Amino acid sequence: MTVTDTAHAVDPERATLDKAASENFPVAPFFLPRDWRTDLMAVYGFARLVDDIGDGDLAPGGADARLLGVPDDSAGDRLLMLDAFEADLRRVFDGTPHHPLLRRLQPTVRRRALTPEPFLGLIAANRQDQLVGRYETYDDLLAYCELSANPVGRLVLAVTGTATPERVRLSDRICTALQIVEHLQDVAEDLTRDRIYLPAEDMKRFHVQETDLAAPTAGASVRALIAFEAGRARDLLNEGSPLLGSVHGRLRLLLAGFVAGGRAALGAVTAAGHDVLPGPPKPGKVRLLREVGATLRGEG
């Protein structure tokens, strides 16, 4: 491998993993066992990169495209990039992957006996993003979250060796809630990609037009719609929170961080008067720590 090739192999890996610090929830906090942190970061690297491919956040013709074998003149084709990424993912299970983030993932897959299904679900969600930009009903949105969010929680349970049918059911509630919260924070950004994750039936109910979402600030109808969807996300978090009582120790603290991250983000949306159009409302560290404490005490 030449010096140039080595740079291509290292830079995209570090750039992707460094994004963990900006997420609404802790990815692999210091208090977890080292092997858990290693494996959770490997899973995160996969999930973050596939989202970056689907969102078009990678430079066309950049190192990631070259690592996946996509020609420079085709690297802007997101579906082609996702196809190449899926092909490399399959090498994790039966060969040697090309991308360094997938090479990082391979020992985790083997150590934890992970299956391809949750990873393929995340790729399928990003394919759907290229083809579907509107969701007619809340049930349609939930079906999307089944692909885009729920696999992450299932992978966390698998990595920590704690998956049971009931825990998976509760985890799905939490993960769907976190996905909805992210959609609410990113309404303006998603619109620039011609995507709206607010169900069309709800927009009609609250008399919100697509043009209203392009305004610099939200009017009363948009604020009411955001408050309604935020209430749904809060209910899902509450429905999933019994998951915390089914586990113990450091895993309970990690899962509390997920739930608290969602609640803190919802608190930031509320504090902004449900006006998410100027930019994503983000909670501060003090609010997050308060929510972690309240969540561990069973409040909220």
PDB file of C-alpha atoms in Angstrom:
ATOM      1  CA  MET A   1       0.000   0.000   0.000  1.00  0.00           C
ATOM      2  CA  THR A   2       1.396   3.431  -0.931  1.00  0.00           C
ATOM      3  CA  VAL A   3       1.456   6.464   1.367  1.00  0.00           C
ATOM      4  CA  THR A   4      -1.419   7.967  -0.609  1.00  0.00           C
ATOM      5  CA  ASP A   5      -3.487   4.803  -0.276  1.00  0.00           C
ATOM      6  CA  THR A   6      -2.838   4.756   3.470  1.00  0.00           C
ATOM      7  CA  ALA A   7      -4.068   8.324   3.794  1.00  0.00           C
ATOM      8  CA  HIS A   8      -7.224   7.429   1.910  1.00  0.00           C
ATOM      9  CA  ALA A   9      -7.760   4.470   4.246  1.00  0.00           C
ATOM     10  CA  VAL A  10      -7.300   6.442   7.485  1.00  0.00           C
ATOM     11  CA  ASP A  11      -8.846   9.859   6.831  1.00  0.00           C
ATOM     12  CA  PRO A  12     -12.443   8.839   6.041  1.00  0.00           C
ATOM     13  CA  GLU A  13     -12.496   6.462   9.009  1.00  0.00           C
ATOM     14  CA  ARG A  14     -11.443   9.152  11.491  1.00  0.00           C
ATOM     15  CA  ALA A  15     -13.696  11.792   9.915  1.00  0.00           C
ATOM     16  CA  THR A  16     -16.722   9.523  10.311  1.00  0.00           C
ATOM     17  CA  LEU A  17     -16.012   8.338  13.861  1.00  0.00           C
ATOM     18  CA  ASP A  18     -15.370  11.887  15.071  1.00  0.00           C
ATOM     19  CA  LYS A  19     -19.030  12.725  14.375  1.00  0.00           C
ATOM     20  CA  ALA A  20     -20.070  10.660  17.400  1.00  0.00           C
ATOM     21  CA  ALA A  21     -19.550  13.692  19.638  1.00  0.00           C
ATOM     22  CA  SER A  22     -22.336  15.637  17.879  1.00  0.00           C
ATOM     23  CA  GLU A  23     -25.096  13.035  18.264  1.00  0.00           C
ATOM     24  CA  ASN A  24     -28.132  13.564  20.522  1.00  0.00           C
ATOM     25  CA  PHE A  25     -27.144  10.515  22.572  1.00  0.00           C
ATOM     26  CA  PRO A  26     -23.903   9.010  23.899  1.00  0.00           C
ATOM     27  CA  VAL A  27     -22.437   6.516  21.437  1.00  0.00           C
ATOM     28  CA  ALA A  28     -19.770   4.740  23.499  1.00  0.00           C
ATOM     29  CA  PRO A  29     -19.200   6.613  26.768  1.00  0.00           C
ATOM     30  CA  PHE A  30     -16.113   6.122  28.912  1.00  0.00           C
ATOM     31  CA  PHE A  31     -17.880   4.195  31.693  1.00  0.00           C
ATOM     32  CA  LEU A  32     -18.611   1.178  29.489  1.00  0.00           C
ATOM     33  CA  PRO A  33     -16.306  -1.834  29.349  1.00  0.00           C
ATOM     34  CA  ARG A  34     -13.587  -1.346  26.748  1.00  0.00           C
ATOM     35  CA  ASP A  35     -14.795  -4.214  24.548  1.00  0.00           C
ATOM     36  CA  TRP A  36     -18.306  -2.756  24.476  1.00  0.00           C
ATOM     37  CA  ARG A  37     -16.933   0.668  23.524  1.00  0.00           C
ATOM     38  CA  THR A  38     -14.848  -0.849  20.749  1.00  0.00           C
ATOM     39  CA  ASP A  39     -17.801  -2.737  19.303  1.00  0.00           C
ATOM     40  CA  LEU A  40     -20.312   0.106  19.681  1.00  0.00           C
ATOM     41  CA  MET A  41     -17.958   2.490  17.872  1.00  0.00           C
ATOM     42  CA  ALA A  42     -17.573  -0.066  15.088  1.00  0.00           C
ATOM     43  CA  VAL A  43     -21.349  -0.233  14.722  1.00  0.00           C
ATOM     44  CA  TYR A  44     -21.586   3.559  14.886  1.00  0.00           C
ATOM     45  CA  GLY A  45     -18.993   3.944  12.135  1.00  0.00           C
ATOM     46  CA  PHE A  46     -21.099   1.792   9.836  1.00  0.00           C
ATOM     47  CA  ALA A  47     -24.356   3.597  10.662  1.00  0.00           C
ATOM     48  CA  ARG A  48     -22.854   7.070  10.330  1.00  0.00           C
ATOM     49  CA  LEU A  49     -21.165   6.330   7.010  1.00  0.00           C
ATOM     50  CA  VAL A  50     -24.256   4.819   5.418  1.00  0.00           C
ATOM     51  CA  ASP A  51     -26.239   7.911   6.474  1.00  0.00           C
ATOM     52  CA  ASP A  52     -23.560  10.182   5.035  1.00  0.00           C
ATOM     53  CA  ILE A  53     -23.724   8.299   1.747  1.00  0.00           C
ATOM     54  CA  GLY A  54     -27.518   8.516   1.688  1.00  0.00           C
ATOM     55  CA  ASP A  55     -27.501  12.232   2.539  1.00  0.00           C
ATOM     56  CA  GLY A  56     -24.870  13.061  -0.052  1.00  0.00           C
ATOM     57  CA  ASP A  57     -22.500  14.352   2.641  1.00  0.00           C
ATOM     58  CA  LEU A  58     -19.445  12.705   1.096  1.00  0.00           C
ATOM     59  CA  ALA A  59     -17.353  14.528  -1.444  1.00  0.00           C
ATOM     60  CA  PRO A  60     -17.906  13.066  -4.947  1.00  0.00           C
ATOM     61  CA  GLY A  61     -14.811  11.199  -6.004  1.00  0.00           C
ATOM     62  CA  GLY A  62     -13.476  11.263  -2.439  1.00  0.00           C
ATOM     63  CA  ALA A  63     -11.632   8.598  -0.523  1.00  0.00           C
ATOM     64  CA  ASP A  64     -14.777   6.705   0.503  1.00  0.00           C
ATOM     65  CA  ALA A  65     -15.843   6.254  -3.115  1.00  0.00           C
ATOM     66  CA  ARG A  66     -12.389   5.043  -4.123  1.00  0.00           C
ATOM     67  CA  LEU A  67     -12.293   2.597  -1.221  1.00  0.00           C
ATOM     68  CA  LEU A  68     -15.616   1.170  -2.359  1.00  0.00           C
ATOM     69  CA  GLY A  69     -14.453   0.874  -5.951  1.00  0.00           C
ATOM     70  CA  VAL A  70     -16.830   3.518  -7.331  1.00  0.00           C
ATOM     71  CA  PRO A  71     -15.398   5.415 -10.329  1.00  0.00           C
ATOM     72  CA  ASP A  72     -14.812   9.136  -9.796  1.00  0.00           C
ATOM     73  CA  ASP A  73     -17.341  10.052 -12.470  1.00  0.00           C
ATOM     74  CA  SER A  74     -20.055   7.983 -10.730  1.00  0.00           C
ATOM     75  CA  ALA A  75     -19.335   8.799  -7.064  1.00  0.00           C
ATOM     76  CA  GLY A  76     -22.146  11.346  -6.922  1.00  0.00           C
ATOM     77  CA  ASP A  77     -24.703   8.614  -7.634  1.00  0.00           C
ATOM     78  CA  ARG A  78     -25.958   7.797  -4.145  1.00  0.00           C
ATOM     79  CA  LEU A  79     -27.744   4.611  -5.167  1.00  0.00           C
ATOM     80  CA  LEU A  80     -24.573   3.351  -6.833  1.00  0.00           C
ATOM     81  CA  MET A  81     -22.582   4.216  -3.708  1.00  0.00           C
ATOM     82  CA  LEU A  82     -25.101   2.390  -1.512  1.00  0.00           C
ATOM     83  CA  ASP A  83     -24.931  -0.658  -3.779  1.00  0.00           C
ATOM     84  CA  ALA A  84     -21.132  -0.656  -3.513  1.00  0.00           C
ATOM     85  CA  PHE A  85     -21.341  -0.229   0.254  1.00  0.00           C
ATOM     86  CA  GLU A  86     -23.755  -3.159   0.544  1.00  0.00           C
ATOM     87  CA  ALA A  87     -21.421  -5.324  -1.518  1.00  0.00           C
ATOM     88  CA  ASP A  88     -18.579  -4.411   0.827  1.00  0.00           C
ATOM     89  CA  LEU A  89     -20.791  -5.091   3.865  1.00  0.00           C
ATOM     90  CA  ARG A  90     -21.422  -8.617   2.590  1.00  0.00           C
ATOM     91  CA  ARG A  91     -17.649  -9.138   2.554  1.00  0.00           C
ATOM     92  CA  VAL A  92     -17.716  -8.525   6.321  1.00  0.00           C
ATOM     93  CA  PHE A  93     -19.574 -11.827   6.643  1.00  0.00           C
ATOM     94  CA  ASP A  94     -17.829 -13.899   3.988  1.00  0.00           C
ATOM     95  CA  GLY A  95     -14.588 -12.255   2.935  1.00  0.00           C
ATOM     96  CA  THR A  96     -12.394  -9.195   3.433  1.00  0.00           C
ATOM     97  CA  PRO A  97     -14.081  -5.778   3.122  1.00  0.00           C
ATOM     98  CA  HIS A  98     -12.329  -2.879   1.417  1.00  0.00           C
ATOM     99  CA  HIS A  99     -13.495   0.083   3.507  1.00  0.00           C
ATOM    100  CA  PRO A 100     -11.611   0.593   6.806  1.00  0.00           C
ATOM    101  CA  LEU A 101     -14.846   1.151   8.737  1.00  0.00           C
ATOM    102  CA  LEU A 102     -16.089  -2.235   7.563  1.00  0.00           C
ATOM    103  CA  ARG A 103     -12.758  -3.836   8.387  1.00  0.00           C
ATOM    104  CA  ARG A 104     -13.176  -2.350  11.862  1.00  0.00           C
ATOM    105  CA  LEU A 105     -16.683  -3.851  12.000  1.00  0.00           C
ATOM    106  CA  GLN A 106     -15.664  -7.391  11.031  1.00  0.00           C
ATOM    107  CA  PRO A 107     -14.172  -8.432  14.413  1.00  0.00           C
ATOM    108  CA  THR A 108     -17.285  -7.083  16.145  1.00  0.00           C
ATOM    109  CA  VAL A 109     -19.558  -9.098  13.875  1.00  0.00           C
ATOM    110  CA  ARG A 110     -17.591 -12.249  14.602  1.00  0.00           C
ATOM    111  CA  ARG A 111     -17.203 -11.634  18.341  1.00  0.00           C
ATOM    112  CA  ARG A 112     -20.893 -10.848  18.870  1.00  0.00           C
ATOM    113  CA  ALA A 113     -22.294 -13.238  16.229  1.00  0.00           C
ATOM    114  CA  LEU A 114     -24.140 -10.354  14.549  1.00  0.00           C
ATOM    115  CA  THR A 115     -26.316 -11.062  11.519  1.00  0.00           C
ATOM    116  CA  PRO A 116     -26.526  -9.000   8.309  1.00  0.00           C
ATOM    117  CA  GLU A 117     -30.208  -8.037   8.741  1.00  0.00           C
ATOM    118  CA  PRO A 118     -29.890  -4.876  10.879  1.00  0.00           C
ATOM    119  CA  PHE A 119     -27.061  -3.549   8.711  1.00  0.00           C
ATOM    120  CA  LEU A 120     -29.037  -4.239   5.540  1.00  0.00           C
ATOM    121  CA  GLY A 121     -32.020  -2.456   7.087  1.00  0.00           C
ATOM    122  CA  LEU A 122     -29.985   0.712   7.530  1.00  0.00           C
ATOM    123  CA  ILE A 123     -28.832   0.542   3.922  1.00  0.00           C
ATOM    124  CA  ALA A 124     -32.423  -0.048   2.768  1.00  0.00           C
ATOM    125  CA  ALA A 125     -33.546   3.056   4.678  1.00  0.00           C
ATOM    126  CA  ASN A 126     -30.988   5.178   2.867  1.00  0.00           C
ATOM    127  CA  ARG A 127     -32.044   3.700  -0.472  1.00  0.00           C
ATOM    128  CA  GLN A 128     -35.602   4.657   0.404  1.00  0.00           C
ATOM    129  CA  ASP A 129     -34.442   8.214   1.063  1.00  0.00           C
ATOM    130  CA  GLN A 130     -33.329   8.431  -2.574  1.00  0.00           C
ATOM    131  CA  LEU A 131     -36.764   7.352  -3.823  1.00  0.00           C
ATOM    132  CA  VAL A 132     -39.290   8.572  -1.235  1.00  0.00           C
ATOM    133  CA  GLY A 133     -39.375  12.161  -0.046  1.00  0.00           C
ATOM    134  CA  ARG A 134     -42.841  12.335   1.511  1.00  0.00           C
ATOM    135  CA  TYR A 135     -44.819  10.157   3.937  1.00  0.00           C
ATOM    136  CA  GLU A 136     -48.598  10.192   3.723  1.00  0.00           C
ATOM    137  CA  THR A 137     -49.393   8.707   7.140  1.00  0.00           C
ATOM    138  CA  TYR A 138     -47.813   8.250  10.538  1.00  0.00           C
ATOM    139  CA  ASP A 139     -47.834   4.499   9.946  1.00  0.00           C
ATOM    140  CA  ASP A 140     -45.808   5.061   6.774  1.00  0.00           C
ATOM    141  CA  LEU A 141     -43.267   7.005   8.823  1.00  0.00           C
ATOM    142  CA  LEU A 142     -43.131   4.254  11.457  1.00  0.00           C
ATOM    143  CA  ALA A 143     -42.392   1.712   8.717  1.00  0.00           C
ATOM    144  CA  TYR A 144     -39.480   3.883   7.589  1.00  0.00           C
ATOM    145  CA  CYS A 145     -38.184   4.098  11.173  1.00  0.00           C
ATOM    146  CA  GLU A 146     -38.286   0.302  11.333  1.00  0.00           C
ATOM    147  CA  LEU A 147     -35.479   0.411   8.775  1.00  0.00           C
ATOM    148  CA  SER A 148     -33.709   3.649   9.643  1.00  0.00           C
ATOM    149  CA  ALA A 149     -33.633   3.594  13.444  1.00  0.00           C
ATOM    150  CA  ASN A 150     -34.736   0.360  15.100  1.00  0.00           C
ATOM    151  CA  PRO A 151     -31.785  -1.713  13.822  1.00  0.00           C
ATOM    152  CA  VAL A 152     -29.426   0.486  15.850  1.00  0.00           C
ATOM    153  CA  GLY A 153     -31.062  -0.417  19.158  1.00  0.00           C
ATOM    154  CA  ARG A 154     -31.164  -4.054  18.208  1.00  0.00           C
ATOM    155  CA  LEU A 155     -27.448  -3.941  17.492  1.00  0.00           C
ATOM    156  CA  VAL A 156     -26.759  -2.341  20.886  1.00  0.00           C
ATOM    157  CA  LEU A 157     -28.648  -5.158  22.604  1.00  0.00           C
ATOM    158  CA  ALA A 158     -26.808  -7.746  20.520  1.00  0.00           C
ATOM    159  CA  VAL A 159     -23.398  -6.239  21.240  1.00  0.00           C
ATOM    160  CA  THR A 160     -24.116  -6.214  24.986  1.00  0.00           C
ATOM    161  CA  GLY A 161     -25.568  -9.740  24.919  1.00  0.00           C
ATOM    162  CA  THR A 162     -28.907  -8.625  26.377  1.00  0.00           C
ATOM    163  CA  ALA A 163     -31.377  -9.071  23.506  1.00  0.00           C
ATOM    164  CA  THR A 164     -34.742 -10.644  24.298  1.00  0.00           C
ATOM    165  CA  PRO A 165     -38.017 -10.248  22.355  1.00  0.00           C
ATOM    166  CA  GLU A 166     -39.441  -7.884  24.979  1.00  0.00           C
ATOM    167  CA  ARG A 167     -36.293  -5.778  25.171  1.00  0.00           C
ATOM    168  CA  VAL A 168     -36.221  -5.522  21.382  1.00  0.00           C
ATOM    169  CA  ARG A 169     -39.856  -4.358  21.407  1.00  0.00           C
ATOM    170  CA  LEU A 170     -39.106  -1.634  23.959  1.00  0.00           C
ATOM    171  CA  SER A 171     -35.872  -0.664  22.206  1.00  0.00           C
ATOM    172  CA  ASP A 172     -37.791  -0.189  18.968  1.00  0.00           C
ATOM    173  CA  ARG A 173     -40.036   2.367  20.707  1.00  0.00           C
ATOM    174  CA  ILE A 174     -37.042   4.335  21.933  1.00  0.00           C
ATOM    175  CA  CYS A 175     -35.218   4.242  18.599  1.00  0.00           C
ATOM    176  CA  THR A 176     -38.281   5.309  16.628  1.00  0.00           C
ATOM    177  CA  ALA A 177     -38.763   8.180  19.064  1.00  0.00           C
ATOM    178  CA  LEU A 178     -35.157   9.300  18.636  1.00  0.00           C
ATOM    179  CA  GLN A 179     -35.551   9.217  14.861  1.00  0.00           C
ATOM    180  CA  ILE A 180     -38.691  11.356  15.028  1.00  0.00           C
ATOM    181  CA  VAL A 181     -36.935  13.821  17.332  1.00  0.00           C
ATOM    182  CA  GLU A 182     -34.087  14.114  14.831  1.00  0.00           C
ATOM    183  CA  HIS A 183     -36.584  14.702  12.037  1.00  0.00           C
ATOM    184  CA  LEU A 184     -38.198  17.501  14.042  1.00  0.00           C
ATOM    185  CA  GLN A 185     -34.833  19.160  14.694  1.00  0.00           C
ATOM    186  CA  ASP A 186     -33.860  18.897  11.022  1.00  0.00           C
ATOM    187  CA  VAL A 187     -37.054  19.997   9.249  1.00  0.00           C
ATOM    188  CA  ALA A 188     -35.305  22.865   7.456  1.00  0.00           C
ATOM    189  CA  GLU A 189     -32.218  20.847   6.529  1.00  0.00           C
ATOM    190  CA  ASP A 190     -34.285  17.911   5.273  1.00  0.00           C
ATOM    191  CA  LEU A 191     -36.332  20.247   3.093  1.00  0.00           C
ATOM    192  CA  THR A 192     -33.146  21.343   1.299  1.00  0.00           C
ATOM    193  CA  ARG A 193     -32.807  17.658   0.314  1.00  0.00           C
ATOM    194  CA  ASP A 194     -36.452  17.609  -0.831  1.00  0.00           C
ATOM    195  CA  ARG A 195     -37.467  15.399   2.081  1.00  0.00           C
ATOM    196  CA  ILE A 196     -40.310  15.942   4.536  1.00  0.00           C
ATOM    197  CA  TYR A 197     -40.691  13.498   7.425  1.00  0.00           C
ATOM    198  CA  LEU A 198     -43.823  15.160   8.794  1.00  0.00           C
ATOM    199  CA  PRO A 199     -46.781  12.965   7.755  1.00  0.00           C
ATOM    200  CA  ALA A 200     -48.858  14.616   5.023  1.00  0.00           C
ATOM    201  CA  GLU A 201     -52.092  13.743   6.850  1.00  0.00           C
ATOM    202  CA  ASP A 202     -50.846  15.686   9.886  1.00  0.00           C
ATOM    203  CA  MET A 203     -49.783  18.645   7.764  1.00  0.00           C
ATOM    204  CA  LYS A 204     -53.316  18.785   6.351  1.00  0.00           C
ATOM    205  CA  ARG A 205     -54.823  18.529   9.831  1.00  0.00           C
ATOM    206  CA  PHE A 206     -52.785  21.519  11.030  1.00  0.00           C
ATOM    207  CA  HIS A 207     -53.188  23.452   7.747  1.00  0.00           C
ATOM    208  CA  VAL A 208     -49.466  23.437   7.007  1.00  0.00           C
ATOM    209  CA  GLN A 209     -48.242  23.753   3.436  1.00  0.00           C
ATOM    210  CA  GLU A 210     -44.801  22.746   2.228  1.00  0.00           C
ATOM    211  CA  THR A 211     -44.049  26.407   1.559  1.00  0.00           C
ATOM    212  CA  ASP A 212     -44.612  27.112   5.269  1.00  0.00           C
ATOM    213  CA  LEU A 213     -41.660  24.842   6.066  1.00  0.00           C
ATOM    214  CA  ALA A 214     -39.387  26.958   3.859  1.00  0.00           C
ATOM    215  CA  ALA A 215     -40.003  30.130   5.879  1.00  0.00           C
ATOM    216  CA  PRO A 216     -37.200  31.543   8.035  1.00  0.00           C
ATOM    217  CA  THR A 217     -39.324  31.118  11.171  1.00  0.00           C
ATOM    218  CA  ALA A 218     -42.363  28.992  11.950  1.00  0.00           C
ATOM    219  CA  GLY A 219     -45.876  30.342  12.055  1.00  0.00           C
ATOM    220  CA  ALA A 220     -48.523  29.203  14.518  1.00  0.00           C
ATOM    221  CA  SER A 221     -49.675  26.267  12.368  1.00  0.00           C
ATOM    222  CA  VAL A 222     -46.169  24.866  11.952  1.00  0.00           C
ATOM    223  CA  ARG A 223     -45.489  25.261  15.676  1.00  0.00           C
ATOM    224  CA  ALA A 224     -48.684  23.390  16.503  1.00  0.00           C
ATOM    225  CA  LEU A 225     -47.722  20.594  14.111  1.00  0.00           C
ATOM    226  CA  ILE A 226     -44.239  20.285  15.611  1.00  0.00           C
ATOM    227  CA  ALA A 227     -45.714  20.225  19.123  1.00  0.00           C
ATOM    228  CA  PHE A 228     -48.061  17.416  18.078  1.00  0.00           C
ATOM    229  CA  GLU A 229     -45.258  15.295  16.607  1.00  0.00           C
ATOM    230  CA  ALA A 230     -43.055  16.033  19.617  1.00  0.00           C
ATOM    231  CA  GLY A 231     -45.816  14.679  21.845  1.00  0.00           C
ATOM    232  CA  ARG A 232     -45.841  11.463  19.830  1.00  0.00           C
ATOM    233  CA  ALA A 233     -42.093  11.109  20.231  1.00  0.00           C
ATOM    234  CA  ARG A 234     -42.357  11.752  23.970  1.00  0.00           C
ATOM    235  CA  ASP A 235     -45.035   9.072  24.278  1.00  0.00           C
ATOM    236  CA  LEU A 236     -42.819   6.582  22.450  1.00  0.00           C
ATOM    237  CA  LEU A 237     -39.910   7.353  24.772  1.00  0.00           C
ATOM    238  CA  ASN A 238     -42.161   6.773  27.764  1.00  0.00           C
ATOM    239  CA  GLU A 239     -43.443   3.504  26.290  1.00  0.00           C
ATOM    240  CA  GLY A 240     -39.893   2.288  25.760  1.00  0.00           C
ATOM    241  CA  SER A 241     -38.438   3.464  29.055  1.00  0.00           C
ATOM    242  CA  PRO A 242     -39.319   0.230  30.960  1.00  0.00           C
ATOM    243  CA  LEU A 243     -36.350  -1.189  29.043  1.00  0.00           C
ATOM    244  CA  LEU A 244     -34.134   0.529  31.630  1.00  0.00           C
ATOM    245  CA  GLY A 245     -35.696  -1.445  34.464  1.00  0.00           C
ATOM    246  CA  SER A 246     -34.919  -4.734  32.731  1.00  0.00           C
ATOM    247  CA  VAL A 247     -31.153  -4.206  32.698  1.00  0.00           C
ATOM    248  CA  HIS A 248     -28.578  -3.244  35.290  1.00  0.00           C
ATOM    249  CA  GLY A 249     -25.276  -1.517  35.861  1.00  0.00           C
ATOM    250  CA  ARG A 250     -23.478   0.324  33.104  1.00  0.00           C
ATOM    251  CA  LEU A 251     -25.872  -0.830  30.391  1.00  0.00           C
ATOM    252  CA  ARG A 252     -28.735   0.802  32.281  1.00  0.00           C
ATOM    253  CA  LEU A 253     -26.746   4.037  32.411  1.00  0.00           C
ATOM    254  CA  LEU A 254     -26.047   3.848  28.672  1.00  0.00           C
ATOM    255  CA  LEU A 255     -29.713   3.292  27.811  1.00  0.00           C
ATOM    256  CA  ALA A 256     -30.706   6.079  30.178  1.00  0.00           C
ATOM    257  CA  GLY A 257     -28.411   8.304  28.138  1.00  0.00           C
ATOM    258  CA  PHE A 258     -30.307   7.400  24.970  1.00  0.00           C
ATOM    259  CA  VAL A 259     -33.697   8.154  26.520  1.00  0.00           C
ATOM    260  CA  ALA A 260     -32.437  11.290  28.242  1.00  0.00           C
ATOM    261  CA  GLY A 261     -30.863  12.502  25.005  1.00  0.00           C
ATOM    262  CA  GLY A 262     -34.240  12.276  23.303  1.00  0.00           C
ATOM    263  CA  ARG A 263     -36.017  13.992  26.167  1.00  0.00           C
ATOM    264  CA  ALA A 264     -33.422  16.750  26.344  1.00  0.00           C
ATOM    265  CA  ALA A 265     -33.746  17.353  22.598  1.00  0.00           C
ATOM    266  CA  LEU A 266     -37.522  17.535  22.955  1.00  0.00           C
ATOM    267  CA  GLY A 267     -37.016  19.992  25.794  1.00  0.00           C
ATOM    268  CA  ALA A 268     -34.889  22.150  23.513  1.00  0.00           C
ATOM    269  CA  VAL A 269     -37.600  22.046  20.842  1.00  0.00           C
ATOM    270  CA  THR A 270     -40.168  23.130  23.426  1.00  0.00           C
ATOM    271  CA  ALA A 271     -37.874  25.882  24.738  1.00  0.00           C
ATOM    272  CA  ALA A 272     -37.622  27.192  21.170  1.00  0.00           C
ATOM    273  CA  GLY A 273     -41.420  27.515  21.085  1.00  0.00           C
ATOM    274  CA  HIS A 274     -41.482  24.602  18.628  1.00  0.00           C
ATOM    275  CA  ASP A 275     -39.886  26.856  16.029  1.00  0.00           C
ATOM    276  CA  VAL A 276     -37.387  24.478  14.410  1.00  0.00           C
ATOM    277  CA  LEU A 277     -37.041  26.354  11.122  1.00  0.00           C
ATOM    278  CA  PRO A 278     -34.129  28.697  12.009  1.00  0.00           C
ATOM    279  CA  GLY A 279     -32.020  25.617  12.800  1.00  0.00           C
ATOM    280  CA  PRO A 280     -32.038  22.510  14.968  1.00  0.00           C
ATOM    281  CA  PRO A 281     -32.692  23.303  18.649  1.00  0.00           C
ATOM    282  CA  LYS A 282     -29.984  21.537  20.658  1.00  0.00           C
ATOM    283  CA  PRO A 283     -29.939  20.867  24.401  1.00  0.00           C
ATOM    284  CA  GLY A 284     -27.037  21.985  26.544  1.00  0.00           C
ATOM    285  CA  LYS A 285     -24.991  19.638  28.720  1.00  0.00           C
ATOM    286  CA  VAL A 286     -26.721  20.778  31.920  1.00  0.00           C
ATOM    287  CA  ARG A 287     -30.157  19.929  30.524  1.00  0.00           C
ATOM    288  CA  LEU A 288     -28.872  16.565  29.322  1.00  0.00           C
ATOM    289  CA  LEU A 289     -27.378  15.686  32.710  1.00  0.00           C
ATOM    290  CA  ARG A 290     -30.609  16.666  34.445  1.00  0.00           C
ATOM    291  CA  GLU A 291     -32.566  14.445  32.092  1.00  0.00           C
ATOM    292  CA  VAL A 292     -30.205  11.525  32.730  1.00  0.00           C
ATOM    293  CA  GLY A 293     -30.783  11.885  36.460  1.00  0.00           C
ATOM    294  CA  ALA A 294     -34.553  12.144  36.046  1.00  0.00           C
ATOM    295  CA  THR A 295     -34.619   9.161  33.709  1.00  0.00           C
ATOM    296  CA  LEU A 296     -32.619   6.997  36.111  1.00  0.00           C
ATOM    297  CA  ARG A 297     -35.031   7.971  38.889  1.00  0.00           C
ATOM    298  CA  GLY A 298     -37.945   6.942  36.712  1.00  0.00           C
ATOM    299  CA  GLU A 299     -39.276  10.470  36.275  1.00  0.00           C
ATOM    300  CA  GLY A 300     -40.478  12.078  33.071  1.00  0.00           C
TER     301      GLY A 300
END
